[in-house]
Amino acid sequence: MASSTLHQSLAFLLKPVNPIYTTRPRPTTTTTYVAIRCGPRSNRGPLMKGRILSIEAINAIQTLKRAHKSSSSTTPDYSPLLSRLIKSDLLATLRELLRQDHCALALHAFSAVRSEYHNPDLSLYADVAAALARNRMVEDLDRLICDLETDCGRGGIQCDDKGLIRLIKAVIGADRRESTVRIYEMMKRSGWGSTFEADEYVVKVLSKGLRRLGEESLAVEVKGLSRSNLEKLRV
């Protein structure tokens, strides 16, 4: 009897276990994170790569836009706000307004630049001129060239500045004949083509532009500067 019971116990212990009751190892789970980039919330593109605006510049831009939007007939006085900005923030504000085509506000910022820091770079004039031409604000473009002539005085324009050709292209592209002639007169007062050599590419762009705007005699005069440069090299 005892041996029979022992035999049954051993048989139970040695009986294979049903695999469904065995403990299976838990599968390894892997969590993958997918970066989601939200697009701009308006039609205006994001800030250009490499352009970082300070908190002061961002606040100034937002304040200018709110004041401009809320104003009805009278133009608000933006000078107290702009005068508080340091030069780097003021220039960043100006360039960002130009990039967003808020040219009316950009002109106020540029006026602050001219009053705070005399004789702005020619490249800055070129940036403003390109934005005004792009938005067909041709009368403001003409006033800008007059302001440039005032800033340059009798000394003429910096003809070796890289912004010169961009300025010329912007004015010619906007079909501003008088402003184009005014720029050429400033270049001559600087000694362009006489005291120092005239750049061939500038000669080509300026002469073609003057001819297209109906200034044939001045176009021939500018074209002659290229030939005179070649004669000087031969001598």
mmCIF file of N, CA and C in Angstrom, residues 68-117:
data_model
loop_
_atom_site.group_PDB
_atom_site.id
_atom_site.type_symbol
_atom_site.label_atom_id
_atom_site.label_comp_id
_atom_site.label_asym_id
_atom_site.label_seq_id
_atom_site.Cartn_x
_atom_site.Cartn_y
_atom_site.Cartn_z
ATOM 1 N N HIS A 68 1.631 99.965 -34.709
ATOM 2 C CA HIS A 68 1.294 100.297 -36.093
ATOM 3 C C HIS A 68 -0.099 99.785 -36.456
ATOM 4 N N LYS A 69 -0.451 98.624 -35.936
ATOM 5 C CA LYS A 69 -1.754 98.032 -36.237
ATOM 6 C C LYS A 69 -2.888 98.783 -35.551
ATOM 7 N N SER A 70 -2.628 99.262 -34.342
ATOM 8 C CA SER A 70 -3.683 99.936 -33.581
ATOM 9 C C SER A 70 -3.846 101.400 -33.957
ATOM 10 N N SER A 71 -2.838 101.983 -34.614
ATOM 11 C CA SER A 71 -2.931 103.398 -34.989
ATOM 12 C C SER A 71 -3.911 103.562 -36.142
ATOM 13 N N SER A 72 -4.654 104.644 -36.127
ATOM 14 C CA SER A 72 -5.655 104.883 -37.165
ATOM 15 C C SER A 72 -5.152 105.889 -38.194
ATOM 16 N N SER A 73 -5.161 107.145 -37.840
ATOM 17 C CA SER A 73 -4.763 108.182 -38.797
ATOM 18 C C SER A 73 -3.403 108.777 -38.459
ATOM 19 N N THR A 74 -3.121 108.959 -37.196
ATOM 20 C CA THR A 74 -1.856 109.560 -36.784
ATOM 21 C C THR A 74 -0.767 108.501 -36.693
ATOM 22 N N THR A 75 0.446 108.905 -37.035
ATOM 23 C CA THR A 75 1.593 108.006 -36.959
ATOM 24 C C THR A 75 2.175 108.041 -35.555
ATOM 25 N N PRO A 76 2.274 106.899 -34.892
ATOM 26 C CA PRO A 76 2.823 106.888 -33.530
ATOM 27 C C PRO A 76 4.286 107.313 -33.519
ATOM 28 N N ASP A 77 4.737 107.761 -32.369
ATOM 29 C CA ASP A 77 6.134 108.140 -32.195
ATOM 30 C C ASP A 77 6.905 106.907 -31.724
ATOM 31 N N TYR A 78 7.690 106.347 -32.649
ATOM 32 C CA TYR A 78 8.440 105.136 -32.325
ATOM 33 C C TYR A 78 9.829 105.431 -31.764
ATOM 34 N N SER A 79 10.243 106.681 -31.802
ATOM 35 C CA SER A 79 11.620 107.020 -31.428
ATOM 36 C C SER A 79 11.974 106.653 -29.991
ATOM 37 N N PRO A 80 11.084 106.838 -28.987
ATOM 38 C CA PRO A 80 11.474 106.446 -27.624
ATOM 39 C C PRO A 80 11.811 104.967 -27.509
ATOM 40 N N LEU A 81 11.053 104.131 -28.200
ATOM 41 C CA LEU A 81 11.313 102.693 -28.156
ATOM 42 C C LEU A 81 12.610 102.343 -28.866
ATOM 43 N N LEU A 82 12.814 102.904 -30.048
ATOM 44 C CA LEU A 82 13.989 102.560 -30.839
ATOM 45 C C LEU A 82 15.271 103.115 -30.245
ATOM 46 N N SER A 83 15.182 104.272 -29.603
ATOM 47 C CA SER A 83 16.388 104.890 -29.036
ATOM 48 C C SER A 83 16.931 104.114 -27.842
ATOM 49 N N ARG A 84 16.112 103.267 -27.237
ATOM 50 C CA ARG A 84 16.569 102.484 -26.086
ATOM 51 C C ARG A 84 17.372 101.250 -26.493
ATOM 52 N N LEU A 85 17.316 100.891 -27.767
ATOM 53 C CA LEU A 85 18.010 99.696 -28.233
ATOM 54 C C LEU A 85 19.479 99.979 -28.480
ATOM 55 N N ILE A 86 20.322 99.016 -28.148
ATOM 56 C CA ILE A 86 21.730 99.138 -28.503
ATOM 57 C C ILE A 86 21.868 98.910 -30.005
ATOM 58 N N LYS A 87 23.041 99.215 -30.547
ATOM 59 C CA LYS A 87 23.206 99.207 -31.997
ATOM 60 C C LYS A 87 22.901 97.844 -32.605
ATOM 61 N N SER A 88 23.413 96.780 -32.004
ATOM 62 C CA SER A 88 23.197 95.446 -32.571
ATOM 63 C C SER A 88 21.716 95.080 -32.591
ATOM 64 N N ASP A 89 20.989 95.422 -31.536
ATOM 65 C CA ASP A 89 19.554 95.124 -31.489
ATOM 66 C C ASP A 89 18.774 96.002 -32.463
ATOM 67 N N LEU A 90 19.204 97.240 -32.615
ATOM 68 C CA LEU A 90 18.529 98.139 -33.548
ATOM 69 C C LEU A 90 18.701 97.656 -34.985
ATOM 70 N N LEU A 91 19.917 97.234 -35.330
ATOM 71 C CA LEU A 91 20.161 96.719 -36.674
ATOM 72 C C LEU A 91 19.416 95.409 -36.909
ATOM 73 N N ALA A 92 19.372 94.561 -35.884
ATOM 74 C CA ALA A 92 18.638 93.299 -36.015
ATOM 75 C C ALA A 92 17.147 93.555 -36.197
ATOM 76 N N THR A 93 16.623 94.532 -35.478
ATOM 77 C CA THR A 93 15.213 94.904 -35.627
ATOM 78 C C THR A 93 14.933 95.408 -37.032
ATOM 79 N N LEU A 94 15.809 96.251 -37.540
ATOM 80 C CA LEU A 94 15.643 96.786 -38.891
ATOM 81 C C LEU A 94 15.641 95.673 -39.932
ATOM 82 N N ARG A 95 16.610 94.792 -39.858
ATOM 83 C CA ARG A 95 16.727 93.733 -40.868
ATOM 84 C C ARG A 95 15.554 92.753 -40.799
ATOM 85 N N GLU A 96 15.085 92.470 -39.592
ATOM 86 C CA GLU A 96 13.951 91.550 -39.473
ATOM 87 C C GLU A 96 12.668 92.183 -40.005
ATOM 88 N N LEU A 97 12.482 93.471 -39.776
ATOM 89 C CA LEU A 97 11.317 94.164 -40.336
ATOM 90 C C LEU A 97 11.381 94.188 -41.859
ATOM 91 N N LEU A 98 12.569 94.374 -42.402
ATOM 92 C CA LEU A 98 12.730 94.337 -43.852
ATOM 93 C C LEU A 98 12.430 92.950 -44.391
ATOM 94 N N ARG A 99 12.881 91.929 -43.688
ATOM 95 C CA ARG A 99 12.654 90.559 -44.136
ATOM 96 C C ARG A 99 11.170 90.222 -44.153
ATOM 97 N N GLN A 100 10.430 90.763 -43.194
ATOM 98 C CA GLN A 100 8.994 90.528 -43.121
ATOM 99 C C GLN A 100 8.199 91.497 -44.000
ATOM 100 N N ASP A 101 8.911 92.364 -44.740
ATOM 101 C CA ASP A 101 8.275 93.353 -45.623
ATOM 102 C C ASP A 101 7.404 94.349 -44.867
ATOM 103 N N HIS A 102 7.759 94.628 -43.626
ATOM 104 C CA HIS A 102 7.127 95.727 -42.885
ATOM 105 C C HIS A 102 7.959 96.994 -43.141
ATOM 106 N N CYS A 103 7.899 97.463 -44.381
ATOM 107 C CA CYS A 103 8.800 98.534 -44.807
ATOM 108 C C CYS A 103 8.512 99.855 -44.105
ATOM 109 N N ALA A 104 7.247 100.144 -43.833
ATOM 110 C CA ALA A 104 6.920 101.402 -43.157
ATOM 111 C C ALA A 104 7.572 101.458 -41.781
ATOM 112 N N LEU A 105 7.522 100.351 -41.056
ATOM 113 C CA LEU A 105 8.172 100.296 -39.745
ATOM 114 C C LEU A 105 9.686 100.268 -39.892
ATOM 115 N N ALA A 106 10.163 99.586 -40.928
ATOM 116 C CA ALA A 106 11.608 99.514 -41.150
ATOM 117 C C ALA A 106 12.203 100.891 -41.422
ATOM 118 N N LEU A 107 11.450 101.751 -42.088
ATOM 119 C CA LEU A 107 11.944 103.102 -42.348
ATOM 120 C C LEU A 107 12.109 103.892 -41.059
ATOM 121 N N HIS A 108 11.230 103.672 -40.089
ATOM 122 C CA HIS A 108 11.392 104.325 -38.787
ATOM 123 C C HIS A 108 12.650 103.805 -38.087
ATOM 124 N N ALA A 109 12.872 102.505 -38.175
ATOM 125 C CA ALA A 109 14.077 101.935 -37.573
ATOM 126 C C ALA A 109 15.330 102.446 -38.271
ATOM 127 N N PHE A 110 15.265 102.577 -39.597
ATOM 128 C CA PHE A 110 16.421 103.081 -40.333
ATOM 129 C C PHE A 110 16.682 104.545 -40.010
ATOM 130 N N SER A 111 15.628 105.307 -39.805
ATOM 131 C CA SER A 111 15.793 106.702 -39.401
ATOM 132 C C SER A 111 16.495 106.792 -38.054
ATOM 133 N N ALA A 112 16.164 105.863 -37.148
ATOM 134 C CA ALA A 112 16.836 105.834 -35.847
ATOM 135 C C ALA A 112 18.306 105.484 -36.003
ATOM 136 N N VAL A 113 18.614 104.588 -36.930
ATOM 137 C CA VAL A 113 20.014 104.231 -37.193
ATOM 138 C C VAL A 113 20.779 105.443 -37.698
ATOM 139 N N ARG A 114 20.188 106.183 -38.618
ATOM 140 C CA ARG A 114 20.857 107.351 -39.183
ATOM 141 C C ARG A 114 21.083 108.439 -38.140
ATOM 142 N N SER A 115 20.127 108.604 -37.227
ATOM 143 C CA SER A 115 20.252 109.656 -36.214
ATOM 144 C C SER A 115 21.219 109.269 -35.098
ATOM 145 N N GLU A 116 21.235 107.980 -34.751
ATOM 146 C CA GLU A 116 22.098 107.535 -33.659
ATOM 147 C C GLU A 116 23.523 107.267 -34.125
ATOM 148 N N TYR A 117 23.666 106.719 -35.322
ATOM 149 C CA TYR A 117 24.982 106.321 -35.829
ATOM 150 C C TYR A 117 25.135 106.911 -37.222
#
